[in-house]
XYZ file of C-alpha atoms in Angstrom:
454
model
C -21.430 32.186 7.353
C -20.833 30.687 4.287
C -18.058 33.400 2.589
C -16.932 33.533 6.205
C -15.794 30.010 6.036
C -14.651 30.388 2.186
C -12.385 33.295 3.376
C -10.997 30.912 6.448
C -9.935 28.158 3.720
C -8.665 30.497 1.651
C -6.605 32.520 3.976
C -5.091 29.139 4.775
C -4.126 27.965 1.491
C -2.312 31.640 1.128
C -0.650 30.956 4.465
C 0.505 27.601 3.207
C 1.511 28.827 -0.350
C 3.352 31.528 1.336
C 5.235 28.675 4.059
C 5.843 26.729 1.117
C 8.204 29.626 -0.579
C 10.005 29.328 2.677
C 10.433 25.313 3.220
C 13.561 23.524 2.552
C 13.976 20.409 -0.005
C 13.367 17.915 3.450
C 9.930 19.272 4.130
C 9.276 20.313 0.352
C 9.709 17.017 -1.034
C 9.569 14.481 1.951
C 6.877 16.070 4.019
C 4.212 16.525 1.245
C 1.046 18.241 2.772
C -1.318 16.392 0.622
C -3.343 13.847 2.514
C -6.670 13.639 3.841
C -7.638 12.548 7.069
C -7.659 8.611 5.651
C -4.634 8.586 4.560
C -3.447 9.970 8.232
C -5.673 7.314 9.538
C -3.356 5.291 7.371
C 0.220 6.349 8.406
C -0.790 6.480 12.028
C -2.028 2.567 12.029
C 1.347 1.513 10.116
C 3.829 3.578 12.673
C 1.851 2.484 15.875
C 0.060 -0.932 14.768
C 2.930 -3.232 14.009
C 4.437 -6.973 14.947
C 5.873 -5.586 18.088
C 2.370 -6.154 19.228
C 2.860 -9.901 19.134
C 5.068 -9.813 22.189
C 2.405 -8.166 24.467
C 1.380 -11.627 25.763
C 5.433 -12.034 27.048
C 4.837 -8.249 28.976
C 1.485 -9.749 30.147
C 3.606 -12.901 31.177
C 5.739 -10.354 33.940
C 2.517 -8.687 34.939
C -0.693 -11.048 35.158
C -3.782 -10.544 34.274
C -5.037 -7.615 35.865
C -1.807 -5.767 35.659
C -1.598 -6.418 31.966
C -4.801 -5.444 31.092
C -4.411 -2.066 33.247
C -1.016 -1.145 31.646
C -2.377 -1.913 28.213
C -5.544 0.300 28.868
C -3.771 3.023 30.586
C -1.458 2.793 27.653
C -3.765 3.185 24.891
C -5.844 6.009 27.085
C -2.659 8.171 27.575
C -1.518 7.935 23.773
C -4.728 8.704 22.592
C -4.869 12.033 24.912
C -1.305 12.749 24.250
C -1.424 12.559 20.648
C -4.819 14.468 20.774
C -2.494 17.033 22.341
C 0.475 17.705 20.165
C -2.442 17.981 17.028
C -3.560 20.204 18.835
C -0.494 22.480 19.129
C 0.351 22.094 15.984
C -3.065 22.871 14.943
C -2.905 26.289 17.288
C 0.813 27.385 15.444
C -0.631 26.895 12.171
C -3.589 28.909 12.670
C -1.047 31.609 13.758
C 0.777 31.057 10.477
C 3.668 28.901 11.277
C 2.939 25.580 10.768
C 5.641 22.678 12.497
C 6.351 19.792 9.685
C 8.499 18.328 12.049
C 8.819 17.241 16.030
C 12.284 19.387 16.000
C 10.806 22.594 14.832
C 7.722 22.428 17.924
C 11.000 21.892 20.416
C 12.682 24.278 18.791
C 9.785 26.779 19.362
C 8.376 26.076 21.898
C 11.121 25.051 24.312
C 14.031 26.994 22.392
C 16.632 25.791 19.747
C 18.759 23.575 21.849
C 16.220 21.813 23.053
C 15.328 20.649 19.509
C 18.951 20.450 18.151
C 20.389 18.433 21.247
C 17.452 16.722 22.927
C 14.451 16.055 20.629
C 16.117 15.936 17.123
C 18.606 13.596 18.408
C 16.447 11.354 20.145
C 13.874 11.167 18.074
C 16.189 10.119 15.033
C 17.169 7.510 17.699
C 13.728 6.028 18.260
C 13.103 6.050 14.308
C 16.449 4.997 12.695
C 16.288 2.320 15.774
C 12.372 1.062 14.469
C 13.798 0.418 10.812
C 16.974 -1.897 12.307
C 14.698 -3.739 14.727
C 11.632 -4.471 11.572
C 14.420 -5.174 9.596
C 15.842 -7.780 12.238
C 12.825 -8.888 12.657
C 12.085 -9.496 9.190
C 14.659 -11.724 9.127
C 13.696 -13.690 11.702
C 10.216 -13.908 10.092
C 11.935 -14.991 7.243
C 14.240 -17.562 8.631
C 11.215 -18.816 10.468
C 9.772 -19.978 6.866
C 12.535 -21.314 5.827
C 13.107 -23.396 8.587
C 9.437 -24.490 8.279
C 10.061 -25.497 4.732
C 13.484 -26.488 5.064
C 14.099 -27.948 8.883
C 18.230 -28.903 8.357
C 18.989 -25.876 6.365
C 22.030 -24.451 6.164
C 21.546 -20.047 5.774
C 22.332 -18.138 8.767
C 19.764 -15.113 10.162
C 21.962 -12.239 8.869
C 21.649 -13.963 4.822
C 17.730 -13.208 5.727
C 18.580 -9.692 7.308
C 20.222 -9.103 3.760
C 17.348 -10.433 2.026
C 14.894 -7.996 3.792
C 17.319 -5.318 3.600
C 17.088 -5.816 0.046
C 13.529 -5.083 0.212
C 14.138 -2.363 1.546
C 16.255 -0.837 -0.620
C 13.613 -0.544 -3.140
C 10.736 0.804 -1.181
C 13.250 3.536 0.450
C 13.131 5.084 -2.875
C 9.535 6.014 -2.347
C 9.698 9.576 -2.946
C 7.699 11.351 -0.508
C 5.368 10.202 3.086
C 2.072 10.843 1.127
C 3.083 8.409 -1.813
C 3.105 5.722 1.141
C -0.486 5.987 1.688
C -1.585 2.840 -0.485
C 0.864 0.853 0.470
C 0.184 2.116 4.205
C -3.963 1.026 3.261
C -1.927 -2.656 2.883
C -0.127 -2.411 5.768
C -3.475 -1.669 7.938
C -5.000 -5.246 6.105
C -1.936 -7.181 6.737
C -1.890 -6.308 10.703
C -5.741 -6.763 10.980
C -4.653 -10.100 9.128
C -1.637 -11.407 11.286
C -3.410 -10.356 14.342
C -6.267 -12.462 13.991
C -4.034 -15.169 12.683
C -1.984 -15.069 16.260
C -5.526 -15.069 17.661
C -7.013 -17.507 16.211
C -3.282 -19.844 16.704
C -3.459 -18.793 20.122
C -6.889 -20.248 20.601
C -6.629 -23.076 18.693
C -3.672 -24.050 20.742
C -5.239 -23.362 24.193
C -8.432 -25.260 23.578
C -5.975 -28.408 21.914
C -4.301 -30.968 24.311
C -0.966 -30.002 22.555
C -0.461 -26.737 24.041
C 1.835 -26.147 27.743
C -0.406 -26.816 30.923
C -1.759 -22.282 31.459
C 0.125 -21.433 34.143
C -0.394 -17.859 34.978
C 2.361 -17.497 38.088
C 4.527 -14.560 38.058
C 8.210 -15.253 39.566
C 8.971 -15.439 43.229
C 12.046 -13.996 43.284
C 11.540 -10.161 43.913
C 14.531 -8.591 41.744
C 13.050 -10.846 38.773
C 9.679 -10.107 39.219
C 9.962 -6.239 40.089
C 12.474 -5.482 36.807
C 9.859 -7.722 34.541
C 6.693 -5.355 35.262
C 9.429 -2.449 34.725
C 10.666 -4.226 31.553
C 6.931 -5.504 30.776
C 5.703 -1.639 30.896
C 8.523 -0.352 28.605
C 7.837 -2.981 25.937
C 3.952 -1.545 26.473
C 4.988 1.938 26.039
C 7.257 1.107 22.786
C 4.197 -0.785 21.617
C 2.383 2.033 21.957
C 5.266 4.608 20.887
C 5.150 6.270 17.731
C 7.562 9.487 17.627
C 6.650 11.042 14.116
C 2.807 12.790 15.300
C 4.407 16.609 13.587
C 5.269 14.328 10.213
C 2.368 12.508 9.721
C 0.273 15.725 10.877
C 2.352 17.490 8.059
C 0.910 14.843 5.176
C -2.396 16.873 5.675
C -3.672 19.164 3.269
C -4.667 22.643 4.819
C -6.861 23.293 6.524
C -6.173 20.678 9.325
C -7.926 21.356 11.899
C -9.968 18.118 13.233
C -8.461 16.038 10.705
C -5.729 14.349 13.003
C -8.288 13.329 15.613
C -9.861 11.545 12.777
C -7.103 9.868 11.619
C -6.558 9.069 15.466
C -10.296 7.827 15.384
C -9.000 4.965 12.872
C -5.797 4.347 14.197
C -7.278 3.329 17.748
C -10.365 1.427 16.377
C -7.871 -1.000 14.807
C -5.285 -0.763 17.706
C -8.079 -1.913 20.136
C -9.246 -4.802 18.062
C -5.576 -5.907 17.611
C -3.657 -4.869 21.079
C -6.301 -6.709 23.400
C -7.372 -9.894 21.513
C -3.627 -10.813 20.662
C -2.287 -9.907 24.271
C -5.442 -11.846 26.034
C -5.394 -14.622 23.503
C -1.665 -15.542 23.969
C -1.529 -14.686 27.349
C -4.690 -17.554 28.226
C -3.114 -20.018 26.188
C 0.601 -20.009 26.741
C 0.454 -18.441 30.491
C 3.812 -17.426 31.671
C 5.329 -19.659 28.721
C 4.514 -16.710 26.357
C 7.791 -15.907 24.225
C 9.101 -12.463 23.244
C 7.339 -12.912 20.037
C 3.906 -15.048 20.534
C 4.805 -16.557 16.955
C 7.467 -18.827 18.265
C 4.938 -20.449 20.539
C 3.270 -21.940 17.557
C 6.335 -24.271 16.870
C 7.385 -26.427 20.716
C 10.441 -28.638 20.327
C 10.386 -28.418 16.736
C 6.745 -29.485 16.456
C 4.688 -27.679 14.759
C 1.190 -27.095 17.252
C -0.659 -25.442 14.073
C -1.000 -26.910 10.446
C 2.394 -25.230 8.477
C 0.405 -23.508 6.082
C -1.018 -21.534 8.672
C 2.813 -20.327 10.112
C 3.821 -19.532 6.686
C 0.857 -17.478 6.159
C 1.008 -15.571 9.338
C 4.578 -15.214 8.888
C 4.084 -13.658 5.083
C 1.199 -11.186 6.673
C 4.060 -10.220 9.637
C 6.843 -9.884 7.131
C 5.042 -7.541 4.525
C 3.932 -4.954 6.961
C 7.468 -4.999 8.509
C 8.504 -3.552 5.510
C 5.751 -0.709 5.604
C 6.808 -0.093 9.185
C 10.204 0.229 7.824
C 9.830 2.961 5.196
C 7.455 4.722 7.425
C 10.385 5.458 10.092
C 12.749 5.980 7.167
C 11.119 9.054 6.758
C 12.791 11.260 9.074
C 15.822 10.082 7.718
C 14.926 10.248 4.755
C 14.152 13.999 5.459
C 17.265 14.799 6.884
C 18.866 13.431 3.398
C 17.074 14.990 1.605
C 17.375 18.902 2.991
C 20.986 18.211 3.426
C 21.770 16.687 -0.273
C 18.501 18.089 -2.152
C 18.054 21.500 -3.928
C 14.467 22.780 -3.247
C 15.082 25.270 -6.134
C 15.752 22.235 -8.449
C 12.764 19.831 -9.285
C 11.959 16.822 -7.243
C 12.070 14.682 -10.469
C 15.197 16.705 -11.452
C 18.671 14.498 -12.297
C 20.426 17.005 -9.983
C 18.157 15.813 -6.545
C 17.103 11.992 -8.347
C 20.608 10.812 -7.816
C 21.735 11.891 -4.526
C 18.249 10.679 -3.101
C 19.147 7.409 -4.358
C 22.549 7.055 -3.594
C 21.765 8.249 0.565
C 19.078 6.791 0.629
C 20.547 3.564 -0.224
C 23.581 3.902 1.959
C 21.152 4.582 4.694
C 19.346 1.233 4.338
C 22.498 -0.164 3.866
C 23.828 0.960 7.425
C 20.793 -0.500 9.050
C 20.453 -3.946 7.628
C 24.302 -4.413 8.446
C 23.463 -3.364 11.759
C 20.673 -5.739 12.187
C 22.607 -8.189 10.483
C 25.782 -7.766 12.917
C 23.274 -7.626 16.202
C 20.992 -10.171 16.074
C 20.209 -9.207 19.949
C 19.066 -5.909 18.958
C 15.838 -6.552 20.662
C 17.706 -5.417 24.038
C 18.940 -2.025 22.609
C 15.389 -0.908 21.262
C 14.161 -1.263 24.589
C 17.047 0.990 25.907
C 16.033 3.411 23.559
C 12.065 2.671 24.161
C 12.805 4.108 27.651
C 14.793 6.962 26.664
C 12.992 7.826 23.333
C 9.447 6.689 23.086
C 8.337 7.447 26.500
C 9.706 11.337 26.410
C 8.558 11.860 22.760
C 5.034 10.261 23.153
C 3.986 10.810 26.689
C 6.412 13.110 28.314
C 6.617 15.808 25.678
C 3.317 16.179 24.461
C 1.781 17.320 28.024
C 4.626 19.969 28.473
C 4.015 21.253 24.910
C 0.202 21.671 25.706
C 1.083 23.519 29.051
C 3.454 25.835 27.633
C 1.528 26.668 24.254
C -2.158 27.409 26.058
C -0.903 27.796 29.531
C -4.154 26.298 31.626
C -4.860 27.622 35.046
C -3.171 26.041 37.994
C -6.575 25.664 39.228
C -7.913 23.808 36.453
C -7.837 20.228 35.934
C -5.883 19.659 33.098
C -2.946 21.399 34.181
C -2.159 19.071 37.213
C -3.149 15.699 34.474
C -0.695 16.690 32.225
C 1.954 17.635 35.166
C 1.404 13.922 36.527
C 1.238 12.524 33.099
C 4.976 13.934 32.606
C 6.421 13.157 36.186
C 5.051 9.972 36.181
C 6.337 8.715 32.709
C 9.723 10.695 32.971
C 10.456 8.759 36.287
C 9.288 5.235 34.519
C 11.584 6.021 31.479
C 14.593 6.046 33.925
C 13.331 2.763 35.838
C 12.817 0.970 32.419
C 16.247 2.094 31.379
C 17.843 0.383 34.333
C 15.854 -2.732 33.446
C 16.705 -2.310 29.965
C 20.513 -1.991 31.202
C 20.082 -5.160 33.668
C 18.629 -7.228 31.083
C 21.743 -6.763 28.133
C 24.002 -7.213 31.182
C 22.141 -10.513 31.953
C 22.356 -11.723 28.066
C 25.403 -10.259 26.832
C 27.098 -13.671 27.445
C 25.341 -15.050 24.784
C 25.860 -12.111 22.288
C 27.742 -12.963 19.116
C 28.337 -10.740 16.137
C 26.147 -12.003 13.507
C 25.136 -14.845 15.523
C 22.380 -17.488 13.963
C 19.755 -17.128 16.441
């Protein structure tokens, strides 16, 4: 038993010596396969745990409370099975001997190459490119938020704060590999455990104070409104949810893998049920259908201030900091492309030859996105366009059709006809939330502005 096991590890450290030979700079230098199952636990709380989970009390606002509770545990039920799914594929191809680094490379074998090169690749460099504009957007809203709090008649515009954060940015893009983000990806875990309870325990405060809104928990009477909110309420659910880079952060592992992701998953979902449900339920009781797109702005009414300041700039310093993980986290696909296209894998990592054009694409990359976020302050809008058409195939759609295809259940069996509804049911809600997504922009692009101050 013992040798039997010794010979298992060992065969798999020869397979992975021998895949390593064969990798490209991207996946040699990027995709690191170094990590335990903590440090997955790690990557997967900062890429799926993150502020966009402090406008679940707005979705709850178009669904009520039964609704939003259902769609947030149906949410986190699917996910968890989905993602429990694609490890488990990837597990299966690396005990044959290939072993997927990246979401493209499972399309591109499992489904064929065009799949991967057209549909998947594309879209999933959509979803993540489309993350790091909206943190860094938000960012500088988080950060225009303080200085308004410290500063009420000042004079900077949002896109000098976009800068600001983009700024950040540039210096923690430089951040050589995924696995040398796992301490700063332990600090991003704290900081939403931190600004969670913060929103809370605001939330709370607020409804149990005399200077919150009267709760009013009435959903709209007029049926176009009402139907394209749940629509619109479920896709900001399922982007909440969404996470797109499962094959990347499954590649961070050390061989052998197997059980290590569901783990990792383990961690991930203790934290996102802690922080999902008391920040949706908590905002949702006190601010009723009054609940903003990002529960934060609640805590100021009319320029009033309904918690003491210190507590805003806090929460707002917690938000801001792990925006920044959640940033370089979806840099790294990006940051993989780069690198395979600029990077010599026969050179060293540390080597002048790769050193300088990793700094100077990186650094035009981050510079494309924070003048982006800078130039469209109402990105918000877009992300949920590409929510529908990227988070909802990549993290509930494609998973189920990978599992079918790779260990081909029986028609007859269960979990075939799951995963088949799983996959009609979510494609058909991608195209509905699209059309809300659509209906909405067309509904606010009167107010759009390039580099407006809003």
């Amino acid at each position: 038993m013992g040798t039997e096991f010794i010979d298992n590890v060992s065969s798999s450290h020869h397979e992975y010596h021998d895949h390593e030979k064969k990798l490209d700079a991207g996946a040699l230098f990027v995709l690191k396969s170094k990590g335990s199952w903590v440090h997955c636990g790690y990557h997967l709380s900062t890429s799926i745990v993150a502020p966009p989970l402090l406008s679940l009390p707005f979705a709850f606002a178009s669904l009520g409370w039964w609704g939003g509770i259902l769609c947030l545990v149906i949410g986190a039920l699917v996910t968890f099975y989905s993602y429990n799914l694609l490890s488990m594929v990837l597990e299966h191809h690396a005990h044959l001997g290939h072993r997927h680094l990246r979401f493209r490379d499972m399309a591109n074998d499992i489904l064929g190459p065009r799949w991967g090169r057209y549909y998947v690749g594309p879209i999933q460099f959509m979803v993540c490119y489309g993350a790091v504009i909206g943190s860094t957007l938000l960012g500088g809203q988080c950060m225009k938020a303080i200085y308004l709090l410290l500063n009420p008649n000042g004079a900077m515009k949002l896109y000098q704060f976009v800068v600001i954060f983009g700024g950040l940015m540039l210096i923690l893009a430089q951040m050589p590999s995924f696995h040398s983000l796992r301490h700063i990806n332990l600090i991003s875990l704290l900081l939403c455990l931190a600004y969670s309870a913060c929103a809370t325990a605001g939330s709370i405060y607020i409804g149990n104070s005399s200077k919150g809104p009267d709760k009013d928990y009435s959903i709209s009477n007029d049926k176009e409104t009402r139907i394209f909110g749940v629509f619109n309420a479920i896709a900001i659910i399922a982007t909440t949810f969404g996470n797109g880079i499962i094959p990347e952060i499954q590649a961070t592992i050390a061989p052998p893998v197997k059980g290590k992701m569901f783990k990792g998953l383990c961690i991930c979902y203790a934290i996102l049920s802690t922080t999902f449900f008391s920040v949706a339920i908590s905002g949702y009781w006190a601010f009723g259908n009054q609940a903003e797109g990002l529960i934060l702005s609640n805590f100021t009414q009319n320029g009033h201030n309904l918690v003491p300041k210190s507590f805003i700039f806090i929460t707002n310093i917690f938000t801001i900091l792990q925006l920044s993980a959640v940033a370089v986290v979806y840099l790294q696909p990006t940051n993989e492309v780069l690198e395979r296209t600029f990077a010599d894998a026969k050179s060293s990592e540390f080597s002048t030859r790769n050193v300088i054009p990793r700094l100077i694409s990186r650094s035009i990359s981050v510079i494309i996105s924070t003048t982006i976020a800078a130039m469209l302050p109402f990105f918000g809008d877009i992300n949920a366009i590409i929510g529908a058409f990227g988070f909802l195939p990549l993290d509930f759609v494609l998973p189920v059709i990978f599992f079918n295809l790779t260990f081909k259940p029986s028609k007859k069996k269960p979990t075939y006809w799951l995963n088949m509804a799983i996959a009609v049911f979510f494609s058909v809600l991608g195209v509905i939330a699209a059309v809300a997504a659509v209906r909405q922009i067309s509904l606010d692009a009167k107010t759009y502005r390039l580099f407006a101050n809003v």
